Amino acid sequence: MITYNTENVKMPAIRRRDTTAWIRRVAATYGKKVGEVGYLFCDDEHILAVNREYLGHDYYTDIITFDYCEGDTLNGDLVISLDTIRTNAEKFGKAYDEELHRVIIHGILHLCGINDKGPGERELMEAAENRALELR
């Protein structure tokens, strides 16, 4: 089950049923099934508090992924700052909706085992995001 909740923001205009089906399709391309995945859309101040409390990081970010996967079943909590999504969309010259969906799937790709912090990993993540966005 995939749930969508908010903290300090209005729910983004996503089609939840379509988004859930898309997430399941992307997970299946990695041989994974979706278990319990929770999205929390929030503002910058909330994600900063989460980043400080749980990761010891003192900066804003677009997404924090908490991975509780078991075997081939994706389980996790994904905290997404809509403020940072908006800022990044403007910065990169992308539509807000495209950037939102890129970040929504970015967390799922992390749960599928794709990383983006090591050498060459960011490019692999971007390629995976682009493939996933084509499945939308």
JSON list of C-alpha atoms in Angstrom, two decimals:
[
{"chain": "A", "resi": 1, "resn": "MET", "atom": "CA", "xyz": [0.00, 0.00, 0.00]},
{"chain": "A", "resi": 2, "resn": "ILE", "atom": "CA", "xyz": [1.21, 3.48, -0.84]},
{"chain": "A", "resi": 3, "resn": "THR", "atom": "CA", "xyz": [-0.03, 6.37, 1.28]},
{"chain": "A", "resi": 4, "resn": "TYR", "atom": "CA", "xyz": [0.20, 10.10, 0.64]},
{"chain": "A", "resi": 5, "resn": "ASN", "atom": "CA", "xyz": [0.15, 12.60, 3.52]},
{"chain": "A", "resi": 6, "resn": "THR", "atom": "CA", "xyz": [1.10, 16.21, 4.14]},
{"chain": "A", "resi": 7, "resn": "GLU", "atom": "CA", "xyz": [2.69, 18.33, 6.85]},
{"chain": "A", "resi": 8, "resn": "ASN", "atom": "CA", "xyz": [2.43, 22.14, 6.65]},
{"chain": "A", "resi": 9, "resn": "VAL", "atom": "CA", "xyz": [1.56, 22.06, 2.90]},
{"chain": "A", "resi": 10, "resn": "LYS", "atom": "CA", "xyz": [-1.41, 21.42, 0.66]},
{"chain": "A", "resi": 11, "resn": "MET", "atom": "CA", "xyz": [-1.47, 18.01, -1.06]},
{"chain": "A", "resi": 12, "resn": "PRO", "atom": "CA", "xyz": [0.22, 18.38, -4.47]},
{"chain": "A", "resi": 13, "resn": "ALA", "atom": "CA", "xyz": [-2.00, 17.93, -7.51]},
{"chain": "A", "resi": 14, "resn": "ILE", "atom": "CA", "xyz": [-1.03, 14.36, -8.32]},
{"chain": "A", "resi": 15, "resn": "ARG", "atom": "CA", "xyz": [-3.35, 11.64, -9.47]},
{"chain": "A", "resi": 16, "resn": "ARG", "atom": "CA", "xyz": [-2.78, 9.23, -6.63]},
{"chain": "A", "resi": 17, "resn": "ARG", "atom": "CA", "xyz": [-4.19, 6.14, -8.33]},
{"chain": "A", "resi": 18, "resn": "ASP", "atom": "CA", "xyz": [-2.12, 6.78, -11.48]},
{"chain": "A", "resi": 19, "resn": "THR", "atom": "CA", "xyz": [0.98, 7.62, -9.44]},
{"chain": "A", "resi": 20, "resn": "THR", "atom": "CA", "xyz": [0.63, 4.45, -7.39]},
{"chain": "A", "resi": 21, "resn": "ALA", "atom": "CA", "xyz": [0.26, 2.32, -10.55]},
{"chain": "A", "resi": 22, "resn": "TRP", "atom": "CA", "xyz": [3.33, 4.04, -12.04]},
{"chain": "A", "resi": 23, "resn": "ILE", "atom": "CA", "xyz": [5.40, 3.40, -8.90]},
{"chain": "A", "resi": 24, "resn": "ARG", "atom": "CA", "xyz": [4.41, -0.27, -9.01]},
{"chain": "A", "resi": 25, "resn": "ARG", "atom": "CA", "xyz": [5.42, -0.50, -12.70]},
{"chain": "A", "resi": 26, "resn": "VAL", "atom": "CA", "xyz": [8.81, 1.05, -12.01]},
{"chain": "A", "resi": 27, "resn": "ALA", "atom": "CA", "xyz": [9.41, -1.23, -9.01]},
{"chain": "A", "resi": 28, "resn": "ALA", "atom": "CA", "xyz": [8.52, -4.26, -11.15]},
{"chain": "A", "resi": 29, "resn": "THR", "atom": "CA", "xyz": [11.22, -3.34, -13.68]},
{"chain": "A", "resi": 30, "resn": "TYR", "atom": "CA", "xyz": [13.70, -3.96, -10.84]},
{"chain": "A", "resi": 31, "resn": "GLY", "atom": "CA", "xyz": [12.04, -7.24, -9.82]},
{"chain": "A", "resi": 32, "resn": "LYS", "atom": "CA", "xyz": [10.51, -5.58, -6.75]},
{"chain": "A", "resi": 33, "resn": "LYS", "atom": "CA", "xyz": [6.99, -5.35, -5.39]},
{"chain": "A", "resi": 34, "resn": "VAL", "atom": "CA", "xyz": [5.60, -2.51, -3.33]},
{"chain": "A", "resi": 35, "resn": "GLY", "atom": "CA", "xyz": [4.79, -3.22, 0.31]},
{"chain": "A", "resi": 36, "resn": "GLU", "atom": "CA", "xyz": [4.24, -0.32, 2.70]},
{"chain": "A", "resi": 37, "resn": "VAL", "atom": "CA", "xyz": [5.47, 2.98, 1.25]},
{"chain": "A", "resi": 38, "resn": "GLY", "atom": "CA", "xyz": [4.49, 6.27, 2.82]},
{"chain": "A", "resi": 39, "resn": "TYR", "atom": "CA", "xyz": [4.97, 9.67, 1.21]},
{"chain": "A", "resi": 40, "resn": "LEU", "atom": "CA", "xyz": [4.97, 12.77, 3.38]},
{"chain": "A", "resi": 41, "resn": "PHE", "atom": "CA", "xyz": [4.88, 16.04, 1.44]},
{"chain": "A", "resi": 42, "resn": "CYS", "atom": "CA", "xyz": [6.06, 18.95, 3.57]},
{"chain": "A", "resi": 43, "resn": "ASP", "atom": "CA", "xyz": [7.71, 22.36, 3.57]},
{"chain": "A", "resi": 44, "resn": "ASP", "atom": "CA", "xyz": [11.41, 23.21, 3.85]},
{"chain": "A", "resi": 45, "resn": "GLU", "atom": "CA", "xyz": [11.28, 23.78, 7.61]},
{"chain": "A", "resi": 46, "resn": "HIS", "atom": "CA", "xyz": [9.83, 20.32, 8.27]},
{"chain": "A", "resi": 47, "resn": "ILE", "atom": "CA", "xyz": [12.34, 18.48, 6.07]},
{"chain": "A", "resi": 48, "resn": "LEU", "atom": "CA", "xyz": [15.17, 20.46, 7.69]},
{"chain": "A", "resi": 49, "resn": "ALA", "atom": "CA", "xyz": [13.95, 19.31, 11.12]},
{"chain": "A", "resi": 50, "resn": "VAL", "atom": "CA", "xyz": [13.78, 15.69, 9.92]},
{"chain": "A", "resi": 51, "resn": "ASN", "atom": "CA", "xyz": [17.24, 15.98, 8.35]},
{"chain": "A", "resi": 52, "resn": "ARG", "atom": "CA", "xyz": [18.69, 17.33, 11.59]},
{"chain": "A", "resi": 53, "resn": "GLU", "atom": "CA", "xyz": [16.93, 14.86, 13.90]},
{"chain": "A", "resi": 54, "resn": "TYR", "atom": "CA", "xyz": [17.39, 11.61, 11.99]},
{"chain": "A", "resi": 55, "resn": "LEU", "atom": "CA", "xyz": [20.47, 12.16, 9.83]},
{"chain": "A", "resi": 56, "resn": "GLY", "atom": "CA", "xyz": [22.40, 14.85, 11.70]},
{"chain": "A", "resi": 57, "resn": "HIS", "atom": "CA", "xyz": [22.47, 17.03, 8.57]},
{"chain": "A", "resi": 58, "resn": "ASP", "atom": "CA", "xyz": [21.91, 20.77, 8.84]},
{"chain": "A", "resi": 59, "resn": "TYR", "atom": "CA", "xyz": [20.64, 21.58, 5.35]},
{"chain": "A", "resi": 60, "resn": "TYR", "atom": "CA", "xyz": [17.53, 21.59, 3.19]},
{"chain": "A", "resi": 61, "resn": "THR", "atom": "CA", "xyz": [16.97, 18.80, 0.69]},
{"chain": "A", "resi": 62, "resn": "ASP", "atom": "CA", "xyz": [14.26, 17.70, -1.70]},
{"chain": "A", "resi": 63, "resn": "ILE", "atom": "CA", "xyz": [13.81, 14.15, -0.37]},
{"chain": "A", "resi": 64, "resn": "ILE", "atom": "CA", "xyz": [14.80, 11.95, 2.53]},
{"chain": "A", "resi": 65, "resn": "THR", "atom": "CA", "xyz": [14.28, 8.21, 2.08]},
{"chain": "A", "resi": 66, "resn": "PHE", "atom": "CA", "xyz": [13.94, 5.88, 5.05]},
{"chain": "A", "resi": 67, "resn": "ASP", "atom": "CA", "xyz": [14.49, 2.33, 3.78]},
{"chain": "A", "resi": 68, "resn": "TYR", "atom": "CA", "xyz": [12.71, -0.54, 5.54]},
{"chain": "A", "resi": 69, "resn": "CYS", "atom": "CA", "xyz": [12.84, -2.98, 2.61]},
{"chain": "A", "resi": 70, "resn": "GLU", "atom": "CA", "xyz": [12.65, -6.70, 3.18]},
{"chain": "A", "resi": 71, "resn": "GLY", "atom": "CA", "xyz": [13.93, -8.89, 0.35]},
{"chain": "A", "resi": 72, "resn": "ASP", "atom": "CA", "xyz": [12.18, -7.93, -2.87]},
{"chain": "A", "resi": 73, "resn": "THR", "atom": "CA", "xyz": [9.46, -5.95, -1.10]},
{"chain": "A", "resi": 74, "resn": "LEU", "atom": "CA", "xyz": [9.82, -2.18, -0.99]},
{"chain": "A", "resi": 75, "resn": "ASN", "atom": "CA", "xyz": [8.96, -0.63, 2.35]},
{"chain": "A", "resi": 76, "resn": "GLY", "atom": "CA", "xyz": [9.90, 2.88, 3.34]},
{"chain": "A", "resi": 77, "resn": "ASP", "atom": "CA", "xyz": [8.98, 6.41, 4.26]},
{"chain": "A", "resi": 78, "resn": "LEU", "atom": "CA", "xyz": [9.75, 9.21, 1.83]},
{"chain": "A", "resi": 79, "resn": "VAL", "atom": "CA", "xyz": [9.73, 12.80, 3.05]},
{"chain": "A", "resi": 80, "resn": "ILE", "atom": "CA", "xyz": [9.55, 15.35, 0.22]},
{"chain": "A", "resi": 81, "resn": "SER", "atom": "CA", "xyz": [9.87, 19.14, 0.49]},
{"chain": "A", "resi": 82, "resn": "LEU", "atom": "CA", "xyz": [7.55, 20.83, -1.99]},
{"chain": "A", "resi": 83, "resn": "ASP", "atom": "CA", "xyz": [9.40, 24.12, -1.36]},
{"chain": "A", "resi": 84, "resn": "THR", "atom": "CA", "xyz": [12.69, 22.61, -2.56]},
{"chain": "A", "resi": 85, "resn": "ILE", "atom": "CA", "xyz": [10.93, 20.92, -5.50]},
{"chain": "A", "resi": 86, "resn": "ARG", "atom": "CA", "xyz": [9.67, 24.35, -6.59]},
{"chain": "A", "resi": 87, "resn": "THR", "atom": "CA", "xyz": [13.10, 25.97, -6.13]},
{"chain": "A", "resi": 88, "resn": "ASN", "atom": "CA", "xyz": [14.85, 23.17, -8.06]},
{"chain": "A", "resi": 89, "resn": "ALA", "atom": "CA", "xyz": [12.31, 23.27, -10.89]},
{"chain": "A", "resi": 90, "resn": "GLU", "atom": "CA", "xyz": [13.05, 26.96, -11.37]},
{"chain": "A", "resi": 91, "resn": "LYS", "atom": "CA", "xyz": [16.81, 26.46, -10.99]},
{"chain": "A", "resi": 92, "resn": "PHE", "atom": "CA", "xyz": [16.94, 23.65, -13.57]},
{"chain": "A", "resi": 93, "resn": "GLY", "atom": "CA", "xyz": [14.35, 25.15, -15.93]},
{"chain": "A", "resi": 94, "resn": "LYS", "atom": "CA", "xyz": [11.93, 22.23, -15.45]},
{"chain": "A", "resi": 95, "resn": "ALA", "atom": "CA", "xyz": [8.18, 22.18, -14.99]},
{"chain": "A", "resi": 96, "resn": "TYR", "atom": "CA", "xyz": [7.13, 21.81, -11.35]},
{"chain": "A", "resi": 97, "resn": "ASP", "atom": "CA", "xyz": [5.11, 18.68, -12.16]},
{"chain": "A", "resi": 98, "resn": "GLU", "atom": "CA", "xyz": [8.09, 17.02, -13.87]},
{"chain": "A", "resi": 99, "resn": "GLU", "atom": "CA", "xyz": [10.41, 17.81, -10.96]},
{"chain": "A", "resi": 100, "resn": "LEU", "atom": "CA", "xyz": [7.82, 16.55, -8.46]},
{"chain": "A", "resi": 101, "resn": "HIS", "atom": "CA", "xyz": [7.48, 13.22, -10.28]},
{"chain": "A", "resi": 102, "resn": "ARG", "atom": "CA", "xyz": [11.26, 12.93, -10.64]},
{"chain": "A", "resi": 103, "resn": "VAL", "atom": "CA", "xyz": [11.64, 13.23, -6.87]},
{"chain": "A", "resi": 104, "resn": "ILE", "atom": "CA", "xyz": [8.68, 10.92, -6.16]},
{"chain": "A", "resi": 105, "resn": "ILE", "atom": "CA", "xyz": [10.38, 8.19, -8.20]},
{"chain": "A", "resi": 106, "resn": "HIS", "atom": "CA", "xyz": [13.88, 9.07, -6.94]},
{"chain": "A", "resi": 107, "resn": "GLY", "atom": "CA", "xyz": [12.93, 7.74, -3.51]},
{"chain": "A", "resi": 108, "resn": "ILE", "atom": "CA", "xyz": [11.54, 4.53, -5.01]},
{"chain": "A", "resi": 109, "resn": "LEU", "atom": "CA", "xyz": [14.76, 4.06, -6.97]},
{"chain": "A", "resi": 110, "resn": "HIS", "atom": "CA", "xyz": [16.71, 4.37, -3.71]},
{"chain": "A", "resi": 111, "resn": "LEU", "atom": "CA", "xyz": [14.49, 1.65, -2.25]},
{"chain": "A", "resi": 112, "resn": "CYS", "atom": "CA", "xyz": [15.29, -0.45, -5.35]},
{"chain": "A", "resi": 113, "resn": "GLY", "atom": "CA", "xyz": [18.98, -0.16, -4.47]},
{"chain": "A", "resi": 114, "resn": "ILE", "atom": "CA", "xyz": [20.16, 2.67, -6.69]},
{"chain": "A", "resi": 115, "resn": "ASN", "atom": "CA", "xyz": [22.50, 5.12, -4.96]},
{"chain": "A", "resi": 116, "resn": "ASP", "atom": "CA", "xyz": [23.61, 8.60, -5.99]},
{"chain": "A", "resi": 117, "resn": "LYS", "atom": "CA", "xyz": [26.39, 9.63, -3.61]},
{"chain": "A", "resi": 118, "resn": "GLY", "atom": "CA", "xyz": [29.43, 7.71, -4.89]},
{"chain": "A", "resi": 119, "resn": "PRO", "atom": "CA", "xyz": [31.58, 8.24, -8.00]},
{"chain": "A", "resi": 120, "resn": "GLY", "atom": "CA", "xyz": [29.49, 7.86, -11.15]},
{"chain": "A", "resi": 121, "resn": "GLU", "atom": "CA", "xyz": [26.34, 7.01, -9.19]},
{"chain": "A", "resi": 122, "resn": "ARG", "atom": "CA", "xyz": [24.56, 10.32, -9.81]},
{"chain": "A", "resi": 123, "resn": "GLU", "atom": "CA", "xyz": [24.63, 9.67, -13.56]},
{"chain": "A", "resi": 124, "resn": "LEU", "atom": "CA", "xyz": [23.22, 6.17, -13.05]},
{"chain": "A", "resi": 125, "resn": "MET", "atom": "CA", "xyz": [20.44, 7.60, -10.88]},
{"chain": "A", "resi": 126, "resn": "GLU", "atom": "CA", "xyz": [19.58, 10.28, -13.44]},
{"chain": "A", "resi": 127, "resn": "ALA", "atom": "CA", "xyz": [19.40, 7.65, -16.19]},
{"chain": "A", "resi": 128, "resn": "ALA", "atom": "CA", "xyz": [17.12, 5.50, -14.00]},
{"chain": "A", "resi": 129, "resn": "GLU", "atom": "CA", "xyz": [14.92, 8.53, -13.25]},
{"chain": "A", "resi": 130, "resn": "ASN", "atom": "CA", "xyz": [14.63, 9.31, -16.96]},
{"chain": "A", "resi": 131, "resn": "ARG", "atom": "CA", "xyz": [13.67, 5.71, -17.78]},
{"chain": "A", "resi": 132, "resn": "ALA", "atom": "CA", "xyz": [11.10, 5.73, -14.98]},
{"chain": "A", "resi": 133, "resn": "LEU", "atom": "CA", "xyz": [9.60, 9.05, -16.14]},
{"chain": "A", "resi": 134, "resn": "GLU", "atom": "CA", "xyz": [9.10, 7.51, -19.59]},
{"chain": "A", "resi": 135, "resn": "LEU", "atom": "CA", "xyz": [6.89, 4.83, -17.98]},
{"chain": "A", "resi": 136, "resn": "ARG", "atom": "CA", "xyz": [4.53, 7.47, -16.56]}
]
